[in-house]
Coordinates of C-alpha atoms in Angstrom, one line a residue:
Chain A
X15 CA 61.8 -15.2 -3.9
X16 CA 61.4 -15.2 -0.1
X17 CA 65.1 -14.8 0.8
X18 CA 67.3 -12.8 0.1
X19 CA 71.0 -12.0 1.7
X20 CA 70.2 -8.5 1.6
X21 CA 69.1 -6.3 4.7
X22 CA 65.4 -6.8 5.1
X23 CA 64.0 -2.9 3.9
X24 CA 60.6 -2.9 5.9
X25 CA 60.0 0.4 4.8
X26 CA 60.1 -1.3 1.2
X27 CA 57.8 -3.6 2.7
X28 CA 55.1 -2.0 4.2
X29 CA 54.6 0.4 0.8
X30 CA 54.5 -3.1 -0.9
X31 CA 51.9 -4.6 1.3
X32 CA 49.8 -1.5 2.4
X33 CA 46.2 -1.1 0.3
X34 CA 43.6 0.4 2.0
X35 CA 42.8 -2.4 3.6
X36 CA 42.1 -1.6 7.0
X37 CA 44.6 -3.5 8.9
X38 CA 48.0 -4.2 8.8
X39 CA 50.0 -6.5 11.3
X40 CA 53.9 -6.5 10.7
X41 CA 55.9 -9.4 12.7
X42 CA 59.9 -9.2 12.9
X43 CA 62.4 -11.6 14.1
X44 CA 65.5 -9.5 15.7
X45 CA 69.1 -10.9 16.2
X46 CA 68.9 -11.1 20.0
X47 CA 72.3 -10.0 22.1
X48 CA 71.4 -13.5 23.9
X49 CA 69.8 -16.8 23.8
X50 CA 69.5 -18.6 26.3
X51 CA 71.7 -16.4 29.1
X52 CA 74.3 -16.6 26.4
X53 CA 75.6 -13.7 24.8
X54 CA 75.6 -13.5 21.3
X55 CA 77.3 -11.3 18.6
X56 CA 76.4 -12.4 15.5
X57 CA 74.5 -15.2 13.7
X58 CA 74.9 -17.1 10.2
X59 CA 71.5 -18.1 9.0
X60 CA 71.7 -20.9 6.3
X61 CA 69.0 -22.6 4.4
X62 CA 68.2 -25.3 1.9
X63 CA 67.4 -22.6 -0.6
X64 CA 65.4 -24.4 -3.3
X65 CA 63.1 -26.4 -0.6
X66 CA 62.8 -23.0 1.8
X67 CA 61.1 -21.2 -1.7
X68 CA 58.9 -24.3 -1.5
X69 CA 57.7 -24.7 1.5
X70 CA 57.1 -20.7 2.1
X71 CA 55.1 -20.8 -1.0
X72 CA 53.2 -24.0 0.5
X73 CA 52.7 -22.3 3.7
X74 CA 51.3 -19.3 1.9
X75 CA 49.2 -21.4 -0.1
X76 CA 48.0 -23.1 3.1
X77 CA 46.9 -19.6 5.0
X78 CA 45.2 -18.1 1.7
X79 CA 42.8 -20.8 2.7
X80 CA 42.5 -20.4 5.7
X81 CA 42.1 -16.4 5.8
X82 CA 40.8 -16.3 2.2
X83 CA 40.6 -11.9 2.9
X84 CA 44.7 -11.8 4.2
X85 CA 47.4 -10.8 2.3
X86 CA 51.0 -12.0 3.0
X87 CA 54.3 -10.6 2.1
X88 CA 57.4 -12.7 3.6
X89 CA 61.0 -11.8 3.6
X90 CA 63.9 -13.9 5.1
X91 CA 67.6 -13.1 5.5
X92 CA 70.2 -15.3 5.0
X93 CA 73.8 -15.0 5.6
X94 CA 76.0 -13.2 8.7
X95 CA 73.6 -10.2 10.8
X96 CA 74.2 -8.8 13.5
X97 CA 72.9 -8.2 16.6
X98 CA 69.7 -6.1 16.2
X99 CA 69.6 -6.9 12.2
X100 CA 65.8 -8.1 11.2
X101 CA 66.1 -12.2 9.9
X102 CA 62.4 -12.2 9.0
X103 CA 60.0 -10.3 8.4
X104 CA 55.8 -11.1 7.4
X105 CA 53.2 -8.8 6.7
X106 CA 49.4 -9.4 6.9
X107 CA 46.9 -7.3 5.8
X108 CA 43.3 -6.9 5.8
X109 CA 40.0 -5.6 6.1
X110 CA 39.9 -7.2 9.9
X111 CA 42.4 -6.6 12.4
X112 CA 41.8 -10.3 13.8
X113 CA 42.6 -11.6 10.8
X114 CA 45.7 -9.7 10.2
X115 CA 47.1 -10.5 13.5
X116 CA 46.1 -14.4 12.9
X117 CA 47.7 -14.8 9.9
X118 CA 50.6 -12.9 10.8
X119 CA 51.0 -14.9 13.5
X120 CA 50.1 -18.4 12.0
X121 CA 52.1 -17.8 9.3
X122 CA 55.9 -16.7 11.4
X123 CA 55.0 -20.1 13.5
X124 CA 54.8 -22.4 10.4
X125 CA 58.0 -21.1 8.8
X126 CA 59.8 -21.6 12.0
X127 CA 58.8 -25.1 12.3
X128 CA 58.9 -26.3 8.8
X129 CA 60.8 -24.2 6.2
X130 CA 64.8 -25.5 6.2
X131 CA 66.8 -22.7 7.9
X132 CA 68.9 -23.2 10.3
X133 CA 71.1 -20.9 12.5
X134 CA 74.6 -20.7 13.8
X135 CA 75.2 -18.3 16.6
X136 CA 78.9 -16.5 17.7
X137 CA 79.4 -15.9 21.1
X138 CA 82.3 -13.6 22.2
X139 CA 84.9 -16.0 23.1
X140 CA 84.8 -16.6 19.1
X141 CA 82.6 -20.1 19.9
X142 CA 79.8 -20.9 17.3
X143 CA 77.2 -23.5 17.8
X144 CA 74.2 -24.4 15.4
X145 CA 70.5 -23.6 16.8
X146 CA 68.7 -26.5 18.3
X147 CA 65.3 -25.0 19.1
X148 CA 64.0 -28.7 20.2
X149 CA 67.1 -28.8 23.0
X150 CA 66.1 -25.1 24.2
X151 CA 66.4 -25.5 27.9
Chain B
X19 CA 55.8 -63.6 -12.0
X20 CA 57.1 -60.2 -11.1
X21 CA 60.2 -59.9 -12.9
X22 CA 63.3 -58.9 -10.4
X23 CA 65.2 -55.4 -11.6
X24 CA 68.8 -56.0 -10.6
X25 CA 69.6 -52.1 -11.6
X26 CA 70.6 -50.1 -9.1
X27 CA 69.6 -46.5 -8.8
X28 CA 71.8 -43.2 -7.8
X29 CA 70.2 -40.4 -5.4
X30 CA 72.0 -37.3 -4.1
X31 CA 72.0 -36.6 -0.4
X32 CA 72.4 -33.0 0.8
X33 CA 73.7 -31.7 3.9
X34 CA 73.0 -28.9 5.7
X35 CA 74.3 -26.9 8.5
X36 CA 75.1 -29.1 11.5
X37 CA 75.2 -32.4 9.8
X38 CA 76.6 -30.5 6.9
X39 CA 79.3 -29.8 9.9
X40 CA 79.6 -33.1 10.8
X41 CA 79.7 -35.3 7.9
X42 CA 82.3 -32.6 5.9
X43 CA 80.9 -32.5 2.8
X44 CA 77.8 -30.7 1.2
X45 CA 76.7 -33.7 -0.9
X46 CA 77.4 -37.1 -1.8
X47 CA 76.0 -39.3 -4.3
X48 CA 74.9 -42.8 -3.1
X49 CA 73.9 -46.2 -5.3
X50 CA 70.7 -48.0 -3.8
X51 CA 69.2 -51.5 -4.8
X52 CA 65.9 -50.9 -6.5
X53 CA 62.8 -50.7 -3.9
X54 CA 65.3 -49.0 -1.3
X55 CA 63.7 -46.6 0.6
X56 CA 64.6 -43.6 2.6
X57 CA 65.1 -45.3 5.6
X58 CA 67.1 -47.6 3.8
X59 CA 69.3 -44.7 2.9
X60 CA 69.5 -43.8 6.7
X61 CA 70.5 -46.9 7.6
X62 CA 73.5 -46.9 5.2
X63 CA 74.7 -43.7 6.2
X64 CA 74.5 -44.3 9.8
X65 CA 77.0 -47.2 9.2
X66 CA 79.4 -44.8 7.4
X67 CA 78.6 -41.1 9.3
X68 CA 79.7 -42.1 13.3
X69 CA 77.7 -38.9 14.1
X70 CA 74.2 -40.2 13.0
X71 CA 75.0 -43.5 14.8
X72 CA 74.4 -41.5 17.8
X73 CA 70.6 -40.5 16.5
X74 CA 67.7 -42.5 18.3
X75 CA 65.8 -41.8 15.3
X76 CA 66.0 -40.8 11.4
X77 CA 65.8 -36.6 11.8
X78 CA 63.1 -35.5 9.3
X79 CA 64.1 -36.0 5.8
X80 CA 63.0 -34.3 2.3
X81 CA 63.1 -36.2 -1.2
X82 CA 62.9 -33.5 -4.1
X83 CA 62.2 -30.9 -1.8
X84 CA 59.5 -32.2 0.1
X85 CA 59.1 -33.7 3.6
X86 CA 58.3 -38.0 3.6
X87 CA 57.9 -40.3 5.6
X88 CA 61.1 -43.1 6.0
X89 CA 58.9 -45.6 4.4
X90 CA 59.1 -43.5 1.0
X91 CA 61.0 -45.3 -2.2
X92 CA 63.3 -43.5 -3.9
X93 CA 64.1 -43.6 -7.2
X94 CA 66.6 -42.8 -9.6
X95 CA 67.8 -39.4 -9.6
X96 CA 66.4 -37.6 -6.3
X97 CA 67.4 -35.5 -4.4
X98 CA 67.4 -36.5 -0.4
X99 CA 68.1 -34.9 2.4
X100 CA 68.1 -35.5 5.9
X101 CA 67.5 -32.1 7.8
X102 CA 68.8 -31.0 11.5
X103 CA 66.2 -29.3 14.0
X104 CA 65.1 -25.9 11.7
X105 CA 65.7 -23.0 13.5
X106 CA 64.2 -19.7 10.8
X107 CA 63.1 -16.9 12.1
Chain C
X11 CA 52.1 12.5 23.2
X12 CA 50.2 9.3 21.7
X13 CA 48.1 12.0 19.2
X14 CA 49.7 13.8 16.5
X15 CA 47.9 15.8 13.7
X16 CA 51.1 14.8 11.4
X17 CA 51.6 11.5 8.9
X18 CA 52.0 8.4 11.0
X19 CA 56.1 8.1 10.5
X20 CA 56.0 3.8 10.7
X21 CA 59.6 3.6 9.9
X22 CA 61.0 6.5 12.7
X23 CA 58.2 4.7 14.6
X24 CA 60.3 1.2 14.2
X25 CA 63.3 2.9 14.7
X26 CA 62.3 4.3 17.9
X27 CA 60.8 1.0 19.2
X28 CA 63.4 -1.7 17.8
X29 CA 65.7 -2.7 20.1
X30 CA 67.6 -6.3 20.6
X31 CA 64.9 -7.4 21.9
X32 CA 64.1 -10.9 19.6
X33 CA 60.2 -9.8 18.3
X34 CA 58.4 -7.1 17.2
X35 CA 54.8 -6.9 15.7
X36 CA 54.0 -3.2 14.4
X37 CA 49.8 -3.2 14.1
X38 CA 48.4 -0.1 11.7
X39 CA 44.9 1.1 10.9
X40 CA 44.5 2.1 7.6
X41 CA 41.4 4.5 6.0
X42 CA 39.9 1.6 4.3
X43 CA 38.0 2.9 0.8
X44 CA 34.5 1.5 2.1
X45 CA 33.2 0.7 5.1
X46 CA 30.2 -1.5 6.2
X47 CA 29.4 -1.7 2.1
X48 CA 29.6 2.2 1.9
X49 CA 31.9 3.9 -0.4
X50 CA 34.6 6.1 1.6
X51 CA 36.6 8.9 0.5
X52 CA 38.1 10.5 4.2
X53 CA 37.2 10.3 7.6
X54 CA 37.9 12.7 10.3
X55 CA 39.3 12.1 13.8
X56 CA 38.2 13.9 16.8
X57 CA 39.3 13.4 20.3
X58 CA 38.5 14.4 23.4
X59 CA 42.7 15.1 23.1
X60 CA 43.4 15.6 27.4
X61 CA 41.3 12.3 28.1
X62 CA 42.7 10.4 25.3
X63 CA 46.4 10.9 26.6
X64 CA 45.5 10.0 29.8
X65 CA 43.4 6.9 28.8
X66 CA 46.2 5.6 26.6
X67 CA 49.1 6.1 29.8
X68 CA 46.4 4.0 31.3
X69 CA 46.1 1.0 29.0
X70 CA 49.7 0.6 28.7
X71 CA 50.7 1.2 32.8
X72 CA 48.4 -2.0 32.6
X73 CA 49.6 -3.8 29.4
X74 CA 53.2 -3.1 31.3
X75 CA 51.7 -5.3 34.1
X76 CA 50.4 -8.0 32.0
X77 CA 53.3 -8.3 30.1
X78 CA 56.2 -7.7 31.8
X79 CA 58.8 -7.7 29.0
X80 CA 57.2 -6.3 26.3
X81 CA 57.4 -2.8 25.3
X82 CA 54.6 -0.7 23.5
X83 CA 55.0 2.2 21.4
X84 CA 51.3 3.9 20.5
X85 CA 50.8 6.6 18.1
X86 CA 47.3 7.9 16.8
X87 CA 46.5 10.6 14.3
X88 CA 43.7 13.0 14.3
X89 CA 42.7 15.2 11.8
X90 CA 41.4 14.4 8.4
X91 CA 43.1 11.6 6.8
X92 CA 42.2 10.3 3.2
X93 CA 41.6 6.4 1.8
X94 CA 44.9 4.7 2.2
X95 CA 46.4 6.7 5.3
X96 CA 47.6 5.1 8.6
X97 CA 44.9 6.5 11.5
X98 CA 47.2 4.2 14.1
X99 CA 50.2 2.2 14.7
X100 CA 51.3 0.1 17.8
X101 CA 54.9 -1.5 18.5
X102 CA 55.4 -3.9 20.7
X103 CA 58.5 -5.6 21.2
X104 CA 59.6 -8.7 23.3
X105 CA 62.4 -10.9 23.9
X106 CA 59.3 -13.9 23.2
X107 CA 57.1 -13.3 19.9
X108 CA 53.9 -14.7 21.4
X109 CA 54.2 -11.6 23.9
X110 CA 55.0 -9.5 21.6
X111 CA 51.7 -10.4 19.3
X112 CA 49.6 -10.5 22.8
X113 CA 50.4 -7.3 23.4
X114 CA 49.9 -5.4 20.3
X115 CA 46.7 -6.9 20.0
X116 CA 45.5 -5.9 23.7
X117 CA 46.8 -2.4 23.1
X118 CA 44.7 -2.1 20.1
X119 CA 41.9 -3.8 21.1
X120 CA 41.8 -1.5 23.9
X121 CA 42.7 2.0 22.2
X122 CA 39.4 1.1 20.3
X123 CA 37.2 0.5 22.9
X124 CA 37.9 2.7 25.7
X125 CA 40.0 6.3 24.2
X126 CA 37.3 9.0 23.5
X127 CA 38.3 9.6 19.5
X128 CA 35.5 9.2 17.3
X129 CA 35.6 9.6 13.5
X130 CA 33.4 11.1 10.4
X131 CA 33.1 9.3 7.2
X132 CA 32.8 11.2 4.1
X133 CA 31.2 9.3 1.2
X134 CA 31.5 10.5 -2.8
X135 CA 27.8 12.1 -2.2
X136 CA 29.5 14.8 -0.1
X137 CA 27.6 13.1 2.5
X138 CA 29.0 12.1 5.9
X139 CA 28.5 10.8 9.4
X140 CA 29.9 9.4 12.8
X141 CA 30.9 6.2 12.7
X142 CA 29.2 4.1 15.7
X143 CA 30.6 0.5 16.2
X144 CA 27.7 -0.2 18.7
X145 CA 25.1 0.2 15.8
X146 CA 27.7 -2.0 13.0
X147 CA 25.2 -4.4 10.7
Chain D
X28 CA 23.5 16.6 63.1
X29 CA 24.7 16.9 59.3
X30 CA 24.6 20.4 58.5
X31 CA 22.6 21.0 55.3
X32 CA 24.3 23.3 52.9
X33 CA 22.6 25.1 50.6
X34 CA 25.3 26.2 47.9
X35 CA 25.5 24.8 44.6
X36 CA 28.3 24.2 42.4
X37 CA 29.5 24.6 38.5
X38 CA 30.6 22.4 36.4
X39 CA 31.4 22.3 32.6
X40 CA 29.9 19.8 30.1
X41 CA 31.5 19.1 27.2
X42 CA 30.8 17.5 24.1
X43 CA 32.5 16.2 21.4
X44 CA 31.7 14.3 17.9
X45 CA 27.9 13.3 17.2
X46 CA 27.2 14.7 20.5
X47 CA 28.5 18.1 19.8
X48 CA 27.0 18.4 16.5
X49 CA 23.4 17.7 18.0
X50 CA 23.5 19.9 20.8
X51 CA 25.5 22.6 18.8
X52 CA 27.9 23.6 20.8
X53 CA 31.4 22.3 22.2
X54 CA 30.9 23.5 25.8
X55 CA 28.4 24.7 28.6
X56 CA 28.5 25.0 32.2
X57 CA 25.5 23.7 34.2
X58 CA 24.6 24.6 38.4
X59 CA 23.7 22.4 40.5
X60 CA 22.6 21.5 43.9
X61 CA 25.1 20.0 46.6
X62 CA 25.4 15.8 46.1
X63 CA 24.7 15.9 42.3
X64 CA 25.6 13.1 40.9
X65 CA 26.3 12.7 37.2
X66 CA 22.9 10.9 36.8
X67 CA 21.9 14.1 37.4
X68 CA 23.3 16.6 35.2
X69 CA 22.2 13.9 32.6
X70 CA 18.8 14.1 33.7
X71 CA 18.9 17.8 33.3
X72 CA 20.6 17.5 29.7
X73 CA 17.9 15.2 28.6
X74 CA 15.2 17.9 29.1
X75 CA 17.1 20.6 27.5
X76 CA 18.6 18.4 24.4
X77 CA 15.8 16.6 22.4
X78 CA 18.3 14.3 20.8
X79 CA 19.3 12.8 24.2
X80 CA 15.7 12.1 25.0
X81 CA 15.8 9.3 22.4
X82 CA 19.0 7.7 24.6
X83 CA 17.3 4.6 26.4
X84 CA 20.2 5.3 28.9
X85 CA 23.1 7.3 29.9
X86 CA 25.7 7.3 27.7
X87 CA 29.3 6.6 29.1
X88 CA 30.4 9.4 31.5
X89 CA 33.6 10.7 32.4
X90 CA 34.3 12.8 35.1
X91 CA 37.9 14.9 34.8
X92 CA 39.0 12.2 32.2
X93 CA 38.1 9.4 33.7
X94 CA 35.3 6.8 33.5
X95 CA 32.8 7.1 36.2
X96 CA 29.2 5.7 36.7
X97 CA 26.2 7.9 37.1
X98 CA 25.9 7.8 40.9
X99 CA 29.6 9.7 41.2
X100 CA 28.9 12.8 42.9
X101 CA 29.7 15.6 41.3
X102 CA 32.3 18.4 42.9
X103 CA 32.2 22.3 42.1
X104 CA 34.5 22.5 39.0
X105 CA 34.1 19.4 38.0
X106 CA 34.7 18.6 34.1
X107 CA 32.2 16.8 33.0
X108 CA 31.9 14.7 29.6
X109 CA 28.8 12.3 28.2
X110 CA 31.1 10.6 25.5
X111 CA 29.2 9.0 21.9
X112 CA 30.4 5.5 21.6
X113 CA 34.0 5.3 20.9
X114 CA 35.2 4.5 17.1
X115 CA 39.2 5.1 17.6
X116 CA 41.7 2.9 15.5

């Protein structure tokens, strides 16, 4: 399971991805206090549960391929966080640094663009409006 | 002579945040001529959701979890849906 | 102080460096248990400790250039440190996530190339010797 | 006319890691003559240390903690570093 409601522990996650494999590169998405120039206070991340298990597993799949001596640990949040909460969070490891940046990296641009997760951020006046990354100014 | 099927078939479509939003309901069960495919589907929801007549194109869509093309045929039982911009992360 | 003879702390480290600020990527080097085919059991960091301070202030006044919103956070340990043990860890964070993988990666890439530490491998032959990346097979 | 001055200066060598180990100590200070560069002072190492004899060139210097290339003069006080390639990280 790749998401979970609870608060991402990435203490918890580096013990769980951390041999001795030489290199370890941890991304994390952090509730901004903006997007955009506007403020924000909270967001609501939903997602199509049972296709987002898919498709993270696919993407996974995908990258083991493609950096056959990376490991991968993903976590996503769902539900209400708060402004500096952690929504995602990926771990790479292994024996090369380039390789555990690489697949860190290749691996928080897939989900964004393909696994079903969708935000809704609240501004102060008590406004909410759903993400649209392709309308991003 | 290929023999004509006049059955229908049934599909569920699922909707999520925005469209979820829009349309007011999370799912809705929809009868299809045999052959239809997921465009098909779009079309007919178009004509009953005024919010997707305003789309200039079908948004990506997923049949039993998995991303297709609008040419794809459904079939009895699947699970569609039609899937606003992802924004994870 | 970038040196410390203590345990790398990576979760008071994200603490320190996790702000609102959209993306973080946390890079470690880990002891690996081998090491160009060799068996290893600990290696020893050494620094020339006044340079290595300075040297480090100097890579990130310069990363700070380059990348204008990120932030860095460097900490290296010397000292003996066993198979399995975090030798270095660099936080960057960044409203953008490419910046924030760019410079984690320049920071490191950096720290290894031009800060005077050096380290001693210790094999299970009781055996040892200092590692020189100009001479790697 | 550039008045030629005879006094020498002092400066301290130090070595660390592979370096160290070879020449067996973590520290000496060396004299030289005015407008000694650091190509000099490794000159002068190489004849009293066997293993840098076997360097086909100087090995990165640094001159009060900073990276300098051998034809940096060299002031009285001056601390003074030949450094074995770097394996930080």
């Amino acid at each position: 399971m790749f998401m979970t409601d609870a608060p991402l522990d990435l203490a918890a996650l580096l013990e769980e991805a951390r041999p001795s494999d030489g290199a370890l590169c941890l991304f994390v998405g952090v509730v901004r206090n903006q997007n955009d120039g506007r403020p924000t206070t909270a967001i609501v991340y939903e997602a199509y549960g049972s296709m987002a298990e898919e498709q993270i597993e696919r993407i996974l799949g995908g990258l083991a391929r493609e950096f056959p001596s990376a490991r991968l640990v993903v976590r996503h949040r769902l539900g209400r966080l708060s402004v500096g909460d952690a929504s995602v969070a990926i771990v790479a490891t292994s024996p090369h640094r380039a390789e555990a940046f690489a697949a860190c990296r290749a691996a928080i641009d897939r989900i964004k663009t393909t696994v079903p997760i969708w935000k809704k951020e609240f501004h102060p006046d008590g406004s909410s409006d759903w993400v649209d990354p392709t309308k991003m100014s | 002579m290929k023999r004509l099927d006049l059955r229908g078939m049934r599909v569920q479509v699922l909707y999520f945040a925005a469209f979820r939003d829009a349309v007011g309901r999370e799912t809705q069960t929809e009868e299809l001529g045999e052959n239809a495919t997921v465009a098909d589907l779009w079309d007919r929801l178009v004509l009953q959701v005024p919010f997707f007549g305003r789309f200039p194109a079908m948004p990506p869509a997923a049949v039993n979890r998995e991303y297709v093309e609008g040419d794809t045929a459904l079939r009895d039982g699947d699970e569609v849906a039609f899937l606003p911009p992802v924004a994870g992360g």
